[in-house]
Short mmCIF file of C-alpha atoms and ligand atoms in Angstrom, two decimals:
data_model
loop_
_atom_site.label_atom_id
_atom_site.label_comp_id
_atom_site.label_asym_id
_atom_site.label_seq_id
_atom_site.Cartn_x
_atom_site.Cartn_y
_atom_site.Cartn_z
CA UNK N 1 0.00 0.00 0.00
CA UNK N 2 1.40 3.40 -0.99
CA UNK N 3 0.52 6.42 1.14
CA UNK N 4 1.20 10.06 0.27
CA UNK N 5 2.14 11.82 3.52
CA UNK N 6 1.71 15.57 3.90
CA UNK N 7 3.20 17.56 6.79
CA UNK N 8 2.84 21.32 7.25
CA UNK N 9 2.56 21.88 11.02
CA UNK N 10 5.23 24.61 11.35
CA UNK N 11 7.89 25.93 8.96
CA UNK N 12 8.58 22.77 6.95
CA UNK N 13 6.47 21.90 3.91
CA UNK N 14 6.87 18.19 3.37
CA UNK N 15 5.49 15.36 1.24
CA UNK N 16 6.58 11.73 1.00
CA UNK N 17 5.45 8.41 -0.41
CA UNK N 18 5.73 5.48 1.96
CA UNK N 19 5.10 1.86 1.04
CA UNK N 20 3.57 -0.47 3.66
CA UNK N 21 4.52 1.89 6.48
CA UNK N 22 8.23 1.19 6.31
CA UNK N 23 9.77 1.87 2.91
CA UNK N 24 10.56 5.43 1.83
CA UNK N 25 9.88 5.84 -1.89
CA UNK N 26 10.26 9.62 -1.87
CA UNK N 27 10.76 12.21 0.86
CA UNK N 28 10.75 15.94 0.01
CA UNK N 29 11.13 18.74 2.56
CA UNK N 30 11.14 22.49 1.87
CA UNK N 31 11.87 24.77 4.78
CA UNK N 32 11.36 28.47 5.34
CA UNK N 33 13.91 28.49 8.18
CA UNK N 34 16.23 30.97 6.39
CA UNK N 35 13.40 33.53 6.52
CA UNK N 36 12.83 32.86 10.23
CA UNK N 37 16.57 33.23 10.87
CA UNK N 38 16.23 36.82 9.68
CA UNK N 39 13.33 37.49 12.09
CA UNK N 40 14.98 35.53 14.95
CA UNK N 41 12.16 32.96 15.17
CA UNK N 42 9.05 31.65 13.41
CA UNK N 43 6.38 34.29 12.72
CA UNK N 44 3.25 32.13 12.17
CA UNK N 45 1.73 34.31 9.43
CA UNK N 46 4.99 34.25 7.45
CA UNK N 47 5.33 30.49 7.91
CA UNK N 48 1.78 29.93 6.57
CA UNK N 49 2.43 32.10 3.52
CA UNK N 50 5.58 30.11 2.72
CA UNK N 51 3.57 26.88 3.11
CA UNK N 52 1.15 28.10 0.45
CA UNK N 53 4.00 28.78 -1.98
CA UNK N 54 5.70 25.43 -1.43
CA UNK N 55 2.89 22.90 -1.04
CA UNK N 56 2.09 22.12 -4.70
CA UNK N 57 5.72 21.90 -5.97
CA UNK N 58 6.67 19.74 -2.96
CA UNK N 59 3.75 17.32 -3.45
CA UNK N 60 4.39 17.17 -7.20
CA UNK N 61 8.05 16.30 -6.64
CA UNK N 62 7.25 13.61 -4.06
CA UNK N 63 4.50 12.10 -6.20
CA UNK N 64 6.42 11.68 -9.48
CA UNK N 65 4.50 9.06 -11.49
CA UNK N 66 3.36 7.02 -8.49
CA UNK N 67 -0.22 5.92 -7.95
CA UNK N 68 -1.21 6.18 -4.31
CA UNK N 69 -3.82 4.36 -2.20
CA UNK N 70 -4.36 6.94 0.55
CA UNK N 71 -3.43 10.45 1.65
CA UNK N 72 -2.08 10.99 5.18
CA UNK N 73 -2.00 14.48 6.61
CA UNK N 74 -0.90 16.11 9.86
CA UNK N 75 -3.96 17.66 11.53
CA UNK N 76 -2.16 18.93 14.69
CA UNK N 77 -0.65 20.01 16.97
CA UNK N 78 0.93 22.98 15.22
CA UNK N 79 0.40 26.48 13.90
CA UNK N 80 -3.16 26.85 12.63
CA UNK N 81 -2.29 28.74 9.41
CA UNK N 82 0.42 26.22 8.49
CA UNK N 83 -1.74 23.19 9.36
CA UNK N 84 -4.63 24.47 7.26
CA UNK N 85 -2.48 24.54 4.13
CA UNK N 86 -1.77 20.80 4.42
CA UNK N 87 -5.27 19.84 5.55
CA UNK N 88 -7.09 21.81 2.85
CA UNK N 89 -4.72 20.51 0.16
CA UNK N 90 -5.30 16.92 1.33
CA UNK N 91 -9.07 17.46 1.22
CA UNK N 92 -8.90 18.85 -2.31
CA UNK N 93 -6.75 15.95 -3.54
CA UNK N 94 -9.07 13.44 -1.86
CA UNK N 95 -12.08 14.90 -3.62
CA UNK N 96 -10.23 15.09 -6.93
CA UNK N 97 -8.73 11.58 -6.88
CA UNK N 98 -11.40 9.80 -4.81
CA UNK N 99 -8.62 8.72 -2.42
CA UNK N 100 -9.26 8.21 1.32
CA UNK N 101 -7.67 10.50 3.91
CA UNK N 102 -5.97 9.32 7.11
CA UNK N 103 -5.48 12.08 9.72
CA UNK N 104 -2.23 11.93 11.72
CA UNK N 105 -1.26 13.43 15.08
CA UNK N 106 2.11 15.12 14.50
CA UNK N 107 3.58 13.87 17.80
CA UNK N 108 2.52 10.27 17.19
CA UNK N 109 3.91 10.72 13.67
CA UNK N 110 7.38 11.55 15.03
CA UNK N 111 7.48 8.17 16.83
CA UNK N 112 7.01 6.32 13.52
CA UNK N 113 10.37 7.57 12.22
CA UNK N 114 11.50 4.44 14.11
CA UNK N 115 9.69 2.20 11.61
CA UNK N 116 11.25 3.72 8.50
CA UNK N 117 14.00 2.05 6.47
CA UNK N 118 14.85 -0.35 9.31
CA UNK N 119 15.82 -4.03 9.08
CA UNK N 120 13.79 -4.76 12.21
CA UNK N 121 10.68 -2.94 13.46
CA UNK N 122 10.46 -2.07 17.18
CA UNK N 123 8.81 -4.66 19.42
CA UNK N 124 5.90 -3.80 21.72
CA UNK N 125 5.40 -2.78 24.43
CA UNK N 126 7.52 0.32 23.77
CA UNK N 127 8.39 3.44 25.65
CA UNK N 128 8.77 6.51 23.45
CA UNK N 129 10.42 9.81 24.28
CA UNK N 130 9.15 12.55 21.96
CA UNK N 131 11.32 15.65 22.24
CA UNK N 132 10.41 18.46 19.87
CA UNK N 133 10.27 22.24 19.76
CA UNK N 134 6.86 22.44 21.40
CA UNK N 135 6.50 19.13 23.29
CA UNK N 136 8.42 16.76 25.54
CA UNK N 137 6.37 13.63 26.22
CA UNK N 138 7.10 10.17 27.52
CA UNK N 139 4.54 7.58 26.42
CA UNK N 140 3.93 3.86 26.86
CA UNK N 141 2.80 2.10 23.66
CA UNK N 142 1.20 -1.32 24.07
CA UNK N 143 0.49 -1.60 20.37
CA UNK N 144 -0.22 0.63 17.38
CA UNK N 145 -2.87 3.14 18.44
CA UNK N 146 -2.68 2.24 22.14
CA UNK N 147 -0.67 5.10 23.65
CA UNK N 148 -0.63 6.14 27.30
CA UNK N 149 0.96 9.38 28.51
CA UNK N 150 3.26 8.63 31.46
CA UNK N 151 5.19 11.88 31.86
CA UNK N 152 6.36 15.07 30.25
CA UNK N 153 7.46 18.64 30.75
CA UNK N 154 5.50 20.82 33.12
CA UNK N 155 6.62 24.00 31.34
CA UNK N 156 9.07 24.48 28.44
CA UNK N 157 9.78 21.72 25.94
CA UNK N 158 13.36 20.45 25.61
CA UNK N 159 13.66 21.96 22.11
CA UNK N 160 12.34 25.27 23.41
CA UNK N 161 14.99 25.18 26.17
CA UNK N 162 17.70 24.62 23.53
CA UNK N 163 16.31 27.43 21.36
CA UNK N 164 15.85 30.00 24.16
CA UNK N 165 19.25 29.33 25.75
CA UNK N 166 20.82 29.60 22.27
CA UNK N 167 19.22 33.01 21.88
CA UNK N 168 20.60 34.11 25.27
CA UNK N 169 24.04 33.11 23.99
CA UNK N 170 23.49 35.26 20.90
CA UNK N 171 23.31 32.28 18.51
CA UNK N 172 21.22 32.55 15.34
CA UNK N 173 17.95 30.67 14.63
CA UNK N 174 17.53 27.69 14.58
CA UNK N 175 18.99 27.73 18.08
CA UNK N 176 18.98 24.00 18.92
CA UNK N 177 21.31 22.76 16.16
CA UNK N 178 23.54 25.85 16.47
CA UNK N 179 23.92 25.45 20.22
CA UNK N 180 24.59 21.76 19.76
CA UNK N 181 27.31 22.42 17.11
CA UNK N 182 29.03 24.91 19.42
CA UNK N 183 28.79 22.50 22.36
CA UNK N 184 30.34 19.77 20.19
CA UNK N 185 33.37 21.97 19.49
CA UNK N 186 33.95 22.19 23.25
CA UNK N 187 33.40 18.45 23.75
CA UNK N 188 35.82 17.59 20.92
CA UNK N 189 38.57 19.55 22.72
CA UNK N 190 37.55 18.55 26.26
CA UNK N 191 36.03 15.05 26.04
CA UNK N 192 36.33 14.39 29.79
CA UNK N 193 35.13 17.78 31.03
CA UNK N 194 32.86 17.74 34.09
CA UNK N 195 29.78 19.71 33.08
CA UNK N 196 27.59 20.56 36.07
CA UNK N 197 27.25 24.34 36.07
CA UNK N 198 23.47 24.42 35.58
CA UNK N 199 20.70 22.97 37.77
CA UNK N 200 18.79 19.79 36.85
CA UNK N 201 15.30 20.55 38.22
CA UNK N 202 13.16 17.55 39.31
CA UNK N 203 15.92 15.09 38.46
CA UNK N 204 15.74 13.39 41.87
CA UNK N 205 11.94 13.39 42.09
CA UNK N 206 10.09 10.11 41.89
CA UNK N 207 8.07 10.94 38.77
CA UNK N 208 8.59 10.99 35.01
CA UNK N 209 8.22 14.75 34.56
CA UNK N 210 10.61 17.55 33.67
CA UNK N 211 10.85 21.30 34.12
CA UNK N 212 13.11 23.23 31.76
CA UNK N 213 11.96 26.82 32.25
CA UNK N 214 14.43 27.50 35.11
CA UNK N 215 17.35 26.76 32.81
CA UNK N 216 16.77 30.02 30.93
CA UNK N 217 17.01 32.00 34.17
CA UNK N 218 20.19 30.16 35.19
CA UNK N 219 21.77 30.83 31.79
CA UNK N 220 20.67 34.47 31.89
CA UNK N 221 22.31 34.85 35.30
CA UNK N 222 25.52 33.27 34.05
CA UNK N 223 25.66 35.21 30.80
CA UNK N 224 24.35 38.60 32.03
CA UNK N 225 26.10 41.40 30.18
CA UNK N 226 29.45 39.66 30.24
CA UNK N 227 31.63 39.41 27.15
CA UNK N 228 32.71 35.88 26.26
CA UNK N 229 35.36 34.62 23.91
CA UNK N 230 34.45 31.69 21.61
CA UNK N 231 36.00 29.10 23.95
CA UNK N 232 33.98 30.36 26.96
CA UNK N 233 30.82 30.52 24.90
CA UNK N 234 31.26 26.96 23.67
CA UNK N 235 31.74 25.82 27.29
CA UNK N 236 28.39 27.38 28.29
CA UNK N 237 26.73 25.77 25.26
CA UNK N 238 28.11 22.40 26.37
CA UNK N 239 26.86 23.03 29.92
CA UNK N 240 23.34 23.84 28.66
CA UNK N 241 23.27 20.77 26.44
CA UNK N 242 24.54 18.53 29.24
CA UNK N 243 21.89 19.77 31.68
CA UNK N 244 19.08 19.05 29.19
CA UNK N 245 20.51 15.68 28.14
CA UNK N 246 21.10 14.65 31.76
CA UNK N 247 17.46 15.38 32.70
CA UNK N 248 16.08 13.57 29.62
CA UNK N 249 18.27 10.50 30.07
CA UNK N 250 17.76 10.17 33.84
CA UNK N 251 13.96 10.13 33.61
CA UNK N 252 14.07 7.84 30.57
CA UNK N 253 16.09 5.32 32.61
CA UNK N 254 13.56 5.59 35.48
CA UNK N 255 10.75 4.91 33.02
CA UNK N 256 12.53 1.87 31.55
CA UNK N 257 13.03 0.46 35.06
CA UNK N 258 9.39 1.01 35.94
CA UNK N 259 7.77 -0.23 32.71
CA UNK N 260 10.31 -2.81 31.50
CA UNK N 261 9.46 -2.26 27.78
CA UNK N 262 10.78 -4.40 24.92
CA UNK N 263 11.95 -1.26 23.10
CA UNK N 264 12.74 2.39 23.75
CA UNK N 265 12.03 4.80 20.88
CA UNK N 266 13.60 8.24 20.59
CA UNK N 267 11.72 10.77 18.43
CA UNK N 268 11.26 14.47 17.62
CA UNK N 269 13.60 17.22 16.42
CA UNK N 270 15.78 17.11 19.56
CA UNK N 271 16.40 13.41 18.84
CA UNK N 272 18.81 14.71 16.16
CA UNK N 273 21.05 15.91 19.02
CA UNK N 274 24.33 14.00 18.88
CA UNK N 275 25.03 14.09 22.61
CA UNK N 276 21.53 12.85 23.53
CA UNK N 277 21.90 9.97 21.06
CA UNK N 278 25.34 9.08 22.43
CA UNK N 279 24.40 9.16 26.12
CA UNK N 280 21.21 7.15 25.58
CA UNK N 281 23.17 4.57 23.57
CA UNK N 282 25.69 4.17 26.39
CA UNK N 283 23.19 4.13 29.26
CA UNK N 284 20.32 2.03 27.92
CA UNK N 285 21.07 -1.66 28.29
CA UNK N 286 17.84 -3.20 29.66
CA UNK N 287 15.90 -2.80 26.41
CA UNK N 288 16.46 -2.29 22.69
CA UNK N 289 17.09 1.34 21.85
CA UNK N 290 15.79 2.66 18.50
CA UNK N 291 16.99 6.00 17.17
CA UNK N 292 15.96 7.21 13.69
CA UNK N 293 18.57 8.71 11.37
CA UNK N 294 18.94 12.41 12.23
CA UNK N 295 17.29 13.51 8.99
CA UNK N 296 14.10 11.61 9.91
CA UNK N 297 13.97 13.14 13.43
CA UNK N 298 13.20 16.71 12.35
CA UNK N 299 9.88 17.49 10.67
CA UNK N 300 9.17 15.51 7.50
CA UNK N 301 6.25 13.68 5.89
CA UNK N 302 7.81 10.19 5.76
CA UNK N 303 6.84 9.44 9.36
CA UNK N 304 3.35 10.81 8.70
CA UNK N 305 2.92 8.21 5.93
CA UNK N 306 4.20 5.48 8.24
CA UNK N 307 2.00 6.45 11.20
CA UNK N 308 -1.03 6.48 8.88
CA UNK N 309 -0.31 2.96 7.63
CA UNK N 310 -0.18 1.50 11.15
CA UNK N 311 -3.16 3.51 12.45
CA UNK N 312 -5.56 3.42 9.51
CA UNK N 313 -8.46 5.57 10.58
CA UNK N 314 -9.83 6.82 7.30
CA UNK N 315 -12.14 9.83 7.33
CA UNK N 316 -14.29 11.43 4.70
CA UNK N 317 -12.71 14.69 3.52
CA UNK N 318 -15.85 16.58 4.63
CA UNK N 319 -15.12 15.61 8.24
CA UNK N 320 -11.43 16.56 8.30
CA UNK N 321 -10.37 19.55 10.40
CA UNK N 322 -7.07 20.99 11.59
CA UNK N 323 -6.67 20.62 15.40
CA UNK N 324 -3.86 22.92 16.55
CA UNK N 325 -4.02 21.93 20.24
CA UNK N 326 -3.92 18.10 19.96
CA UNK N 327 -2.11 16.23 22.74
CA UNK N 328 -0.13 13.08 22.01
CA UNK N 329 -2.90 10.80 23.30
CA UNK N 330 -5.80 12.67 21.69
CA UNK N 331 -8.13 10.56 19.61
CA UNK N 332 -8.20 11.67 16.00
CA UNK N 333 -11.82 10.88 15.28
O1 KG4 D 401 10.21 18.09 15.76
P1 KG4 D 401 10.75 19.37 15.26
O2 KG4 D 401 11.54 19.36 13.97
O3 KG4 D 401 9.62 20.43 15.13
C1 KG4 D 401 8.59 20.47 16.09
O4 KG4 D 401 7.66 19.64 15.95
O5 KG4 D 401 8.73 21.27 17.03
O6 KG4 D 401 11.67 19.93 16.43
C2 KG4 D 401 12.29 21.17 16.34
C3 KG4 D 401 13.10 21.36 17.60
C4 KG4 D 401 13.66 22.77 17.72
O7 KG4 D 401 13.49 23.23 19.03
C5 KG4 D 401 15.13 22.57 17.37
O8 KG4 D 401 15.98 23.54 17.95
C6 KG4 D 401 15.39 21.20 17.94
O9 KG4 D 401 14.24 20.47 17.61
N1 KG4 D 401 16.57 20.57 17.37
C7 KG4 D 401 17.70 20.31 18.06
C8 KG4 D 401 18.62 19.73 17.16
N2 KG4 D 401 18.01 19.67 15.93
C9 KG4 D 401 16.75 20.18 16.08
N3 KG4 D 401 18.00 20.51 19.36
C10 KG4 D 401 19.22 20.13 19.78
N4 KG4 D 401 20.14 19.59 18.97
C11 KG4 D 401 19.90 19.37 17.66
N5 KG4 D 401 20.83 18.84 16.87
ZN1 ZN D 402 7.87 18.03 14.92
#
């Protein structure tokens, strides 16, 4: 079965064709991030306008000469203007081609990057850590479509913490990857450095939650109006990254101990972070760790096509709506 995935929840316009939920036939992503770099962050109205410009060329390129059996589209969470571009395009194509539509929750979609182009699919039950720009959720998956929320951030998302701390350090948008690159320069020169400058809120609490908002204040206090040379700046970047990674890994290990899953799935844009991938790989031994290739962690439509295949809940195009506030466990119908 070939599914055309469409993803437009933020500043990426993406389309992909996925066969039987696992094989990537095409995967096209256009991003308006260069425009947002100039404004220092995503302005929703601008992102939506760029979606409108890109959606048809991106779908056309992904589609090539393929015949498809269904259309999968992200309905939320995300920016309403951006989401609407994907949802309305999917509805129009459904009407035109007589093809069914499968709505996909963006956060659930991220998890399915772990099913793409892999020799072996993850075994259930799974624990999944979804770390993106707007969400940080830990979920227990008994099977496809059976997802229970077991913990998450009480305030800022991990990606948001990366982005806001990057801004405090004067780094350009997109903050997360830029902060991570700078941190890596420090780690390459100082592989055994002890990094414990910043607090790890809630790390010793007996729950599976996080709080990242205090990190901004701690970084602000450290940075103040001081002038830093590149070496000092890269050390602070490494400290920020280590604090976030430490919190994410510690609670993930607690969750694995408590739930004893057959697999642990990393997902979301922050899953592209090299240090997080390394530390999880070293520390997780009780279960099988799955980490998608970095390119499949950040927003794309391949995982939307995969999630749709394994959670086939077709809807008539007349009933499809964008839902900007969806949570990871929200029912789609
Ligand atoms: O999942 P995603 O592409 O979009 C959302 O659904 O939010 O995640 C974007 C987030 C941003 O906060 C971005 O800074 C962060 O993922 N991110 C990273 C890295 N690559 C992307 N954070 C740390 N290190 C990275 N290498
Ligand atoms: Zn995302």
